[in-house]
mmCIF file of C-alpha atoms and ligand atoms in Angstrom:
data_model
loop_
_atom_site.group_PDB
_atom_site.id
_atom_site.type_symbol
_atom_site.label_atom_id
_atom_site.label_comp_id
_atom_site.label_asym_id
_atom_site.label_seq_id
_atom_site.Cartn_x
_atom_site.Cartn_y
_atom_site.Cartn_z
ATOM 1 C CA UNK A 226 38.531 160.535 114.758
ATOM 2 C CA UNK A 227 37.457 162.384 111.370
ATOM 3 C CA UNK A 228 38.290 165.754 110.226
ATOM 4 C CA UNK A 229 35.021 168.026 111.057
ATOM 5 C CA UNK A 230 36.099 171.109 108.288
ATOM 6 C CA UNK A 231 38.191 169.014 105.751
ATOM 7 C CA UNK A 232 41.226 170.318 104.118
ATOM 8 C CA UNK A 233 40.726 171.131 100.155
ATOM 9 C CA UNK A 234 41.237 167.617 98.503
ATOM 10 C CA UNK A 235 44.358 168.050 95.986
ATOM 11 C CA UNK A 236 43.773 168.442 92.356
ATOM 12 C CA UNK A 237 46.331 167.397 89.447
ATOM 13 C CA UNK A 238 46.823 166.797 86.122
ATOM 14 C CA UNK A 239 46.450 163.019 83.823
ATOM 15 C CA UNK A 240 48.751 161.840 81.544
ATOM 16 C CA UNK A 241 45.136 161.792 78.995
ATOM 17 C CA UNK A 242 45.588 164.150 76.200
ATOM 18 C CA UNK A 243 42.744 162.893 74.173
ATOM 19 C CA UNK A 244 41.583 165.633 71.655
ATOM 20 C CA UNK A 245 44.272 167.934 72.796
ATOM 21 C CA UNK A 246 41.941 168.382 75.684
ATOM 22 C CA UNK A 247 44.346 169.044 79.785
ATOM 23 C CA UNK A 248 42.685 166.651 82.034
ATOM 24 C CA UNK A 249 42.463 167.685 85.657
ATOM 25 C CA UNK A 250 40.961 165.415 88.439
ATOM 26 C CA UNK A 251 40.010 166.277 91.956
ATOM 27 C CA UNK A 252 40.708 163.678 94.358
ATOM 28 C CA UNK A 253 37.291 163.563 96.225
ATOM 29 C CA UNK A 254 38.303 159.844 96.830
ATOM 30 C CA UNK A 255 40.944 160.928 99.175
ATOM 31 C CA UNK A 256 39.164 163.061 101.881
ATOM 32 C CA UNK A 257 40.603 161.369 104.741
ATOM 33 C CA UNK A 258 37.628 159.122 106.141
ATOM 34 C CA UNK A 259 36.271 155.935 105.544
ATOM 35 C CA UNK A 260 37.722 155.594 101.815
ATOM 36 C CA UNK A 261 36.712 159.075 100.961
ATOM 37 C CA UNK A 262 34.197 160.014 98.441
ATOM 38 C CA UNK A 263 30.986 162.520 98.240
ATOM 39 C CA UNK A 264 29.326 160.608 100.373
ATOM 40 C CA UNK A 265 32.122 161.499 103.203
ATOM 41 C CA UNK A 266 31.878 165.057 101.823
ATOM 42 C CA UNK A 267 28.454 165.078 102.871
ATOM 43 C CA UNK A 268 28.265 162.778 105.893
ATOM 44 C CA UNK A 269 30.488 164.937 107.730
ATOM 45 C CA UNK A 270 28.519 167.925 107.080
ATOM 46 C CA UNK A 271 25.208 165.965 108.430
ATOM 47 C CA UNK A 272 27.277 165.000 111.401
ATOM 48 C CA UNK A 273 27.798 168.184 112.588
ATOM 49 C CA UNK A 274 24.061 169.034 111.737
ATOM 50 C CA UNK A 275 23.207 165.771 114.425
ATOM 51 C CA UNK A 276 25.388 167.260 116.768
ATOM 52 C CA UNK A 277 24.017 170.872 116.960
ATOM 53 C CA UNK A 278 20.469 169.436 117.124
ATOM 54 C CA UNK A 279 21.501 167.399 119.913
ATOM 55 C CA UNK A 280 20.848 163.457 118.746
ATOM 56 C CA UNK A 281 22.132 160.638 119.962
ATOM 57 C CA UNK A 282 21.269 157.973 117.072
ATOM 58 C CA UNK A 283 21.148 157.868 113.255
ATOM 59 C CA UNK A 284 18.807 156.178 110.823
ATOM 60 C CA UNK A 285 19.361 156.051 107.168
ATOM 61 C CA UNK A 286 18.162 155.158 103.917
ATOM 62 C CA UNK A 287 20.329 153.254 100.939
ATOM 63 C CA UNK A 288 21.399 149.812 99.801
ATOM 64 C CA UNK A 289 23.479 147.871 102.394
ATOM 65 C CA UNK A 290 26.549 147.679 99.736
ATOM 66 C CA UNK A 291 26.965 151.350 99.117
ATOM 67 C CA UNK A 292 29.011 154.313 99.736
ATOM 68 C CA UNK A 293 26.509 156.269 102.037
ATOM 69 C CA UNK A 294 25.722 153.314 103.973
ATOM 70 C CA UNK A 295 29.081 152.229 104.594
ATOM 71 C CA UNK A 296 30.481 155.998 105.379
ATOM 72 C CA UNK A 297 27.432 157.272 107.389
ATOM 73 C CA UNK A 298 27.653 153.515 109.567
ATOM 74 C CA UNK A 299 31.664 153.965 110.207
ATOM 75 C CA UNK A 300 31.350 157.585 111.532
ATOM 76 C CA UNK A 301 28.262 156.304 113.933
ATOM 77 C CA UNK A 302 30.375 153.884 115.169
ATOM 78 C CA UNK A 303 33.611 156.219 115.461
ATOM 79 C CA UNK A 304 31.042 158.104 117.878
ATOM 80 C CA UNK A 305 29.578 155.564 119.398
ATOM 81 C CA UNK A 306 26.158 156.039 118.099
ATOM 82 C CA UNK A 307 22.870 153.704 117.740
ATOM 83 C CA UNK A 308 22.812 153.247 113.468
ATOM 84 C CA UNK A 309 19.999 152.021 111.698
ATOM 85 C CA UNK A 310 20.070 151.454 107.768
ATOM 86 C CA UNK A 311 16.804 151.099 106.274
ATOM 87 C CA UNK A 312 17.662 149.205 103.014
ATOM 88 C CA UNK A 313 15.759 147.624 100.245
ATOM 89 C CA UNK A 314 15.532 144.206 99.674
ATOM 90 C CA UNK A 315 15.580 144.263 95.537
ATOM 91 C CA UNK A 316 19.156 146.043 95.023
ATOM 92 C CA UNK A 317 20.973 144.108 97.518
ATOM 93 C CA UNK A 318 24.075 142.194 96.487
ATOM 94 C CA UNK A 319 26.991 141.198 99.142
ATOM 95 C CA UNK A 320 30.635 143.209 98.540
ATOM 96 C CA UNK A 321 33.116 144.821 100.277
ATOM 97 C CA UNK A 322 30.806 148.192 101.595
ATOM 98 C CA UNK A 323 27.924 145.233 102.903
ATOM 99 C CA UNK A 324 30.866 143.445 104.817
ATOM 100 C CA UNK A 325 32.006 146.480 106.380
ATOM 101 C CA UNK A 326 28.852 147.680 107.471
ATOM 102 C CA UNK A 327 28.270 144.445 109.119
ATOM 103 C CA UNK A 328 31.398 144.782 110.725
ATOM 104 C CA UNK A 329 30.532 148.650 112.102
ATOM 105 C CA UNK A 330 27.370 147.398 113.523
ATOM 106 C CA UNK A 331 24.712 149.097 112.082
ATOM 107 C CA UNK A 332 21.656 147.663 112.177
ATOM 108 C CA UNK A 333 19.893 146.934 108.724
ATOM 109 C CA UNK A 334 16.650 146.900 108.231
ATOM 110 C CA UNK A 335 15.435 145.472 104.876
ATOM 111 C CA UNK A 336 12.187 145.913 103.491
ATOM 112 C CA UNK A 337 10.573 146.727 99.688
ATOM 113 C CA UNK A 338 11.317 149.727 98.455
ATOM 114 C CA UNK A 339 7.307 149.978 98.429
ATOM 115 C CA UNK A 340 7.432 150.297 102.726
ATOM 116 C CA UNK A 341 10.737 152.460 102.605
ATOM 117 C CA UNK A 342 8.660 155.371 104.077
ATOM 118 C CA UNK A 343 6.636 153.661 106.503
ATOM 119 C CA UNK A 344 9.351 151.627 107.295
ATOM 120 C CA UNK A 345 11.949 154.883 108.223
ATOM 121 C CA UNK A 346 8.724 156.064 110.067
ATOM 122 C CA UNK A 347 8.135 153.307 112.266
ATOM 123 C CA UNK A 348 12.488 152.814 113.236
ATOM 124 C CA UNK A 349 12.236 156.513 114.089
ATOM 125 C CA UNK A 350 8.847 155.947 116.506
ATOM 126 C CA UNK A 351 10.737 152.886 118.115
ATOM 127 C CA UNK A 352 13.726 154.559 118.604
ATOM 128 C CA UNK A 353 11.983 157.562 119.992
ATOM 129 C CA UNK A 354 10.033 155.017 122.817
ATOM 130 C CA UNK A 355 13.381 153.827 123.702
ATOM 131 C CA UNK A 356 14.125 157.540 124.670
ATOM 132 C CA UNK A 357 16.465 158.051 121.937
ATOM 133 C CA UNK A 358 17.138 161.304 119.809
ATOM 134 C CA UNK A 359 17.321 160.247 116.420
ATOM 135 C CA UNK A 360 18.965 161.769 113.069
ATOM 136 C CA UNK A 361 17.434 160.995 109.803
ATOM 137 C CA UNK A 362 20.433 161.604 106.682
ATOM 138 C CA UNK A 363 18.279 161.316 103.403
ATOM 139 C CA UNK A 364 19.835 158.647 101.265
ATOM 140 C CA UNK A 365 22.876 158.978 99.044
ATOM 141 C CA UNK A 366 23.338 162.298 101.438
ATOM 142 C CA UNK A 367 20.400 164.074 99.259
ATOM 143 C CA UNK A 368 19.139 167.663 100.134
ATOM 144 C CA UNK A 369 20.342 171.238 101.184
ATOM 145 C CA UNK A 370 23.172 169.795 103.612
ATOM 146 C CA UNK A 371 24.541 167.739 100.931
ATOM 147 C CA UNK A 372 24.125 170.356 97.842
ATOM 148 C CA UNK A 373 26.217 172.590 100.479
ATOM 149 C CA UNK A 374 28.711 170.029 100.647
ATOM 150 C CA UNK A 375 29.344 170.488 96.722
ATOM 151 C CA UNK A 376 29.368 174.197 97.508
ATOM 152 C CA UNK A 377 32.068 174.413 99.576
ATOM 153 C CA UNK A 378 34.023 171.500 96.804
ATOM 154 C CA UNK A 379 33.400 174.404 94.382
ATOM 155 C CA UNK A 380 34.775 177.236 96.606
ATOM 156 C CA UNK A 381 37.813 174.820 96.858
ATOM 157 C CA UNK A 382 38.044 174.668 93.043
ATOM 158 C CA UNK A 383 37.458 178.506 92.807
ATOM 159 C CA UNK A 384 40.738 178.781 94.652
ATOM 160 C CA UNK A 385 42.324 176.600 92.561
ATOM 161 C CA UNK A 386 42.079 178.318 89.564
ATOM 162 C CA UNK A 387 42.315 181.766 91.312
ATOM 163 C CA UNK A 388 46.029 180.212 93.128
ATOM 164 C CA UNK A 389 47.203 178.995 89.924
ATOM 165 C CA UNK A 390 45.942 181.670 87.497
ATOM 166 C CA UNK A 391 44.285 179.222 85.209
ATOM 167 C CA UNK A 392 40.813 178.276 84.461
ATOM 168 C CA UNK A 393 38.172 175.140 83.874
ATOM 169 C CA UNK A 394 36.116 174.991 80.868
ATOM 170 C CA UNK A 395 34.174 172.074 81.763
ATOM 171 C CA UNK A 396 33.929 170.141 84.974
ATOM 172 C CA UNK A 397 32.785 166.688 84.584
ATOM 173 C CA UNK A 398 31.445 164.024 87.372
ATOM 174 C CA UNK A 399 29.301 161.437 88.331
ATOM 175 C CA UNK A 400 25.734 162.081 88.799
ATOM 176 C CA UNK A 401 23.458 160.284 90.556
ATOM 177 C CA UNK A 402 20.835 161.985 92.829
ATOM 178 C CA UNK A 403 21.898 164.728 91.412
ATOM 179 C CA UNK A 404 22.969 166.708 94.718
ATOM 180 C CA UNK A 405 27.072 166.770 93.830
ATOM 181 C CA UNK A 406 25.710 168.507 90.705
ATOM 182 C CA UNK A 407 23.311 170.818 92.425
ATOM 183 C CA UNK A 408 26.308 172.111 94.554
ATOM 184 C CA UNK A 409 28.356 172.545 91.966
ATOM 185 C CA UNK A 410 25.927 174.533 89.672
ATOM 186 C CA UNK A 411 24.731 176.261 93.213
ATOM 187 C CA UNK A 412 28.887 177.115 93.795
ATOM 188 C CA UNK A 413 29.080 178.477 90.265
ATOM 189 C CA UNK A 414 26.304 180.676 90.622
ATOM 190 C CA UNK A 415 27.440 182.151 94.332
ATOM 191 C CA UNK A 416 31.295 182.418 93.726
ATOM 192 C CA UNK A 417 30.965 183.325 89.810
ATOM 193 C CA UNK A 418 33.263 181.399 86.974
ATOM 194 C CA UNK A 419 32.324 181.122 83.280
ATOM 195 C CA UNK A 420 32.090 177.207 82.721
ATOM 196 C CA UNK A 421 30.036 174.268 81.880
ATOM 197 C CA UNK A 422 29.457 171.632 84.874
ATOM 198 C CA UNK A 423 28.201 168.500 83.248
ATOM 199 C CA UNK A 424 27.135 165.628 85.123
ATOM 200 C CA UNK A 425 27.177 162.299 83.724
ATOM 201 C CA UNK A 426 24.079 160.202 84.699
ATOM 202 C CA UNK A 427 24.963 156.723 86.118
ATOM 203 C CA UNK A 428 21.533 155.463 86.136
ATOM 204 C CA UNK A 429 18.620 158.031 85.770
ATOM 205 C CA UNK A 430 16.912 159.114 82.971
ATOM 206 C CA UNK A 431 16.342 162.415 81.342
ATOM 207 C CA UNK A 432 14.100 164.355 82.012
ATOM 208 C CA UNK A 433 13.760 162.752 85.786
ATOM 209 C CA UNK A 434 17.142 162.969 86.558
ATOM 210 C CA UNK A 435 17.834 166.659 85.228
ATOM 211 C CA UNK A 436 14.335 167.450 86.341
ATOM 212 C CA UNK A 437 15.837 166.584 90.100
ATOM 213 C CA UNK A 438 18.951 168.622 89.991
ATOM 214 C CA UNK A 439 17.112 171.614 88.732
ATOM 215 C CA UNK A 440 14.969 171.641 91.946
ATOM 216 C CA UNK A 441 17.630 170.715 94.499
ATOM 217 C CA UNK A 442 19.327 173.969 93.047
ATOM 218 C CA UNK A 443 16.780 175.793 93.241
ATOM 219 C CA UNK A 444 15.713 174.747 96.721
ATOM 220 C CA UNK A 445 19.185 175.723 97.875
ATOM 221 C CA UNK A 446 18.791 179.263 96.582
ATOM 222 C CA UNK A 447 15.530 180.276 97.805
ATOM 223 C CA UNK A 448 15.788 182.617 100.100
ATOM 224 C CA UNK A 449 19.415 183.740 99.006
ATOM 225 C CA UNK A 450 18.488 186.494 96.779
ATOM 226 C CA UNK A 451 19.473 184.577 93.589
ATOM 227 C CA UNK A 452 17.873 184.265 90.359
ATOM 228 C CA UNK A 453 15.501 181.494 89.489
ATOM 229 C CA UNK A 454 17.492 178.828 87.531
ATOM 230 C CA UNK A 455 15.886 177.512 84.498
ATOM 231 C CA UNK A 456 16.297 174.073 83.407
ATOM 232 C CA UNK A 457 17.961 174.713 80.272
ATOM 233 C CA UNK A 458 20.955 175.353 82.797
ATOM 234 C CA UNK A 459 21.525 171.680 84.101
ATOM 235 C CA UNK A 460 24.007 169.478 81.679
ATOM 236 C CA UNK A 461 22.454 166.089 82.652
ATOM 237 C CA UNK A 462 23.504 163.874 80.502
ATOM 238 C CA UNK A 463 21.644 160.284 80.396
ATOM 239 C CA UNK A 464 23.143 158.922 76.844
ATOM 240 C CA UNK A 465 25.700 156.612 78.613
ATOM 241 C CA UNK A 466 23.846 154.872 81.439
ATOM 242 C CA UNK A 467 23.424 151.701 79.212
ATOM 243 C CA UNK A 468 20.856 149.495 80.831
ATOM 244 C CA UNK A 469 20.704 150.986 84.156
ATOM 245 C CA UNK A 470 22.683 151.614 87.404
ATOM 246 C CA UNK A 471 25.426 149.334 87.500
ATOM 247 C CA UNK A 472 25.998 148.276 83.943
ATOM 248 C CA UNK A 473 28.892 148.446 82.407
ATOM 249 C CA UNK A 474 30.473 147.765 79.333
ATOM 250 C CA UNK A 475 33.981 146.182 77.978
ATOM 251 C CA UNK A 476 35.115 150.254 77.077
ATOM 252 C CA UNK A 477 34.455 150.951 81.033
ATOM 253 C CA UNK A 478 36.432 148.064 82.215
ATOM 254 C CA UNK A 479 38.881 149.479 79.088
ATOM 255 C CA UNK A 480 38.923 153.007 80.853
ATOM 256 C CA UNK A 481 39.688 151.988 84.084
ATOM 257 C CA UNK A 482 42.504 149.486 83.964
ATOM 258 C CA UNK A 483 44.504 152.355 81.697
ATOM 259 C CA UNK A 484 43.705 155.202 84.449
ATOM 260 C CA UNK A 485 45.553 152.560 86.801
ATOM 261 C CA UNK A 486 48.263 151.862 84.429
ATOM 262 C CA UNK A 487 49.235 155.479 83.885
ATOM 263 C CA UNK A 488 48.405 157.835 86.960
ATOM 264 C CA UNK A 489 47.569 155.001 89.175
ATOM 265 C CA UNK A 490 44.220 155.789 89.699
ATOM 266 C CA UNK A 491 41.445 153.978 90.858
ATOM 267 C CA UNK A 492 38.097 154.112 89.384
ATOM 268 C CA UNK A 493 34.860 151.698 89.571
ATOM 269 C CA UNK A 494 32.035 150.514 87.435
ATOM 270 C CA UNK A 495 29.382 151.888 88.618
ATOM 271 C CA UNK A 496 30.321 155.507 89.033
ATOM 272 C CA UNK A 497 33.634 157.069 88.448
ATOM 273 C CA UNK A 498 34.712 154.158 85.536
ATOM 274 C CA UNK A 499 31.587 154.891 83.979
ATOM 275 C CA UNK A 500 31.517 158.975 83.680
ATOM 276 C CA UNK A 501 35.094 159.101 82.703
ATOM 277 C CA UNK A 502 34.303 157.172 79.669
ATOM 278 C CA UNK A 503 31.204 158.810 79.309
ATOM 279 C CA UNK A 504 32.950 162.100 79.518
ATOM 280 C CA UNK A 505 35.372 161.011 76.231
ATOM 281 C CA UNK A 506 32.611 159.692 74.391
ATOM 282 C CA UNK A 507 30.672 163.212 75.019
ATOM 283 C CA UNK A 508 34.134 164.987 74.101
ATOM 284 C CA UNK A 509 34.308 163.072 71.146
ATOM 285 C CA UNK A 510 30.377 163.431 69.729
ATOM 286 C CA UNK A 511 31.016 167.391 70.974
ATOM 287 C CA UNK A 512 33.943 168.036 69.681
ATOM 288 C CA UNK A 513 35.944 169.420 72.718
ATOM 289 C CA UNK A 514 39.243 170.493 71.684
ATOM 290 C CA UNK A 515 41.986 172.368 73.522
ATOM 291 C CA UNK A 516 40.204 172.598 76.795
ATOM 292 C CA UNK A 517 40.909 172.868 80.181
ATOM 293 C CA UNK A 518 38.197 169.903 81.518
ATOM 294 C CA UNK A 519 38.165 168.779 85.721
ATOM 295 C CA UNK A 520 37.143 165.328 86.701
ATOM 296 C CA UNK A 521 36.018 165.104 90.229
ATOM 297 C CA UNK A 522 36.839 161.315 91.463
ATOM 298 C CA UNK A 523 33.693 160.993 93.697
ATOM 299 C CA UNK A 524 35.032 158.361 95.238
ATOM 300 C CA UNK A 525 34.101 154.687 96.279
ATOM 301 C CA UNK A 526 37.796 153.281 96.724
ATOM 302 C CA UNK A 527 36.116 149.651 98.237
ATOM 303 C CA UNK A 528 34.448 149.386 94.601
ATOM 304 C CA UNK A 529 37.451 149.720 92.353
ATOM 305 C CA UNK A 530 38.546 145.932 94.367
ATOM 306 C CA UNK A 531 35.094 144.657 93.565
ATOM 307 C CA UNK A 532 35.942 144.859 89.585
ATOM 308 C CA UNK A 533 39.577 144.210 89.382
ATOM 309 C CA UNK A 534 39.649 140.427 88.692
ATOM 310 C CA UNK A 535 37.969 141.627 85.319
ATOM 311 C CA UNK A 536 40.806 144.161 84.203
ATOM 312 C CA UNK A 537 42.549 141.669 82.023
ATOM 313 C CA UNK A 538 45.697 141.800 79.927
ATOM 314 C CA UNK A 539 44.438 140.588 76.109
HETATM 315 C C1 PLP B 756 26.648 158.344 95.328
HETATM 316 C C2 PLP B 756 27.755 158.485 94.374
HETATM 317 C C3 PLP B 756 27.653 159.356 93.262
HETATM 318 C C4 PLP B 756 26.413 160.144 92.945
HETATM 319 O O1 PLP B 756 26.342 161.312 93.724
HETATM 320 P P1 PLP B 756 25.021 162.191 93.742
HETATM 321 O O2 PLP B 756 25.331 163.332 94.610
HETATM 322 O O3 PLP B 756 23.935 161.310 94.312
HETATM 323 O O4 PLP B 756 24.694 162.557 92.351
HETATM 324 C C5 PLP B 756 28.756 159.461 92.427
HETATM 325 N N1 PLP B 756 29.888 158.763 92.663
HETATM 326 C C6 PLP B 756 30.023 157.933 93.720
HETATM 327 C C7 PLP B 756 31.298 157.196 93.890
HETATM 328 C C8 PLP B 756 28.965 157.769 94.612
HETATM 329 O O5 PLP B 756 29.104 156.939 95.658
#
């Protein structure tokens, strides 16, 4: 019921023209799954891992309201398999991801984020009494299957350009985990291109947050004959995360309800709304000019709803 090897997701061009910058995006957000989004990027790719091992049953990590959860439960239940979402109790809030979930029938199991381990440890043990097979996807799709998921979005760029005889400067996008970045920088580094891939941080800090990146790139190369990355190589950039995950200011709200207005174009809070106003703000304090800069919309359609009683008229 999904597309196993999914077609490149379209790019085009914004009606935003700030600092005579061309403003592409890549439509992540509409890989044809569950809403779209990285995290269907990288489920699918995990899916077809679970099927070549042979399981019969997936268990997960990640809040009960978010992308992964609600992607990796909807493809377990296309299939017909057992789901279990190990989630912690402290970031839970009810929205639309939570309600779908609940409504794919995965089992959640809550529990501190203290006894996530031993908690993932013990579902696995029970499920393997049962006589069950299980599949563990890392949460937020973290780790060399979903770093090679950002590959391949790379190669697809690569084409791009190559098709249209025109080239990115700067790609911009959401970071998080840090594995969409790792794949890009990984992609850059295997299919060649002279540009800057800057990830805006959502929530971490520096130098965590660049400090993971770095090593989830250079876990994918080992063993590929590649240089050794160093970490002045990773553009992750932590000066607009506010307070945290999931704060957001009147600018983001700002950002989002004129992406709507003019190319129709969701974005949310918490990720894409965020890094696209990051990314002007670090235009702005860099002084980008006259450059060709990609936006990858990573997705998280169900969020965009969550947020839109706040985009007001003055
Ligand atoms: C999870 C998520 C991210 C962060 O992706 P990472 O690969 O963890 O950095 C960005 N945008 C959206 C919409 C997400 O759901």
């Amino acid at each position: 019921m999904y597309t196993e090897n999914i077609n490149p997701t379209p790019i085009h061009i914004l009606s935003e023209r700030f600092n005579n910058n061309t403003f592409f995006i890549k439509r992540d957000d509409l890989i044809p799954f569950s809403f779209g989004g990285n995290k269907a990027r990288k489920a699918v790719l995990f899916f077809e891992d679970l099927r070549a091992k042979g399981c019969d049953s997936v268990v997960t990590y990640g809040s009960s309201n978010s992308n992964h959860c609600r992607i990796v439960s909807n493809i377990a239940a296309s299939k017909g398999l057992l789901c279990y979402i190990v989630s912690p109790v402290e970031t839970y809030r009810s929205n639309l991801n939570s309600k779908m979930i609940e409504l794919f029938g995965a089992k959640v199991i809550r529990c501190s984020v203290s006894e996530v381990r031993d908690t993932i440890d013990k579902v696995e043990r029970v499920l393997k009494n049962k006589g069950y097979n299980p599949y563990f996807i890392p949460g937020g799709g973290h780790g060399k299957i979903g770093t090679h998921a950002y590959v391949n979005a790379y190669k697809e760029i690569k084409k791009y350009e190559n098709d249209r005889n025109l080239h990115f400067d700067y790609i911009f996008h959401p970071s998080g985990t840090g594995t969409t970045q790792a794949g890009l920088i990984c992609g850059l580094l295997i299919y060649g291109g002279k540009k800057k891939i800057i990830g805006m941080s959502i929530a971490r800090r520096n130098p965590y947050g660049g400090k993971v990146v770095h090593s989830s790139v250079n876990e994918y190369l080992m063993g590929m004959d590649m240089e050794y990355v160093t970490f002045d190589h990773i553009n992750f950039i932590d000066d607009y995360v506010l307070d945290g995950y999931g704060m957001y200011n009147d600018a983001i709200l700002e950002t989002i309800k004129q992406l709507l207005i003019k190319d129709g174009i969701p974005l949310d809070t918490t990720y894409t709304g965020k890094a696209f106003w990051g990314m002007k703000e670090y235009i702005k304090k860099n002084q980008i000019k006259g450059k060709n800069i990609l936006f990858i919309h990573t997705g998280g359609t169900p969020l965009f709803f969550n947020n839109l009683g706040e985009l007001k008229n003055e």
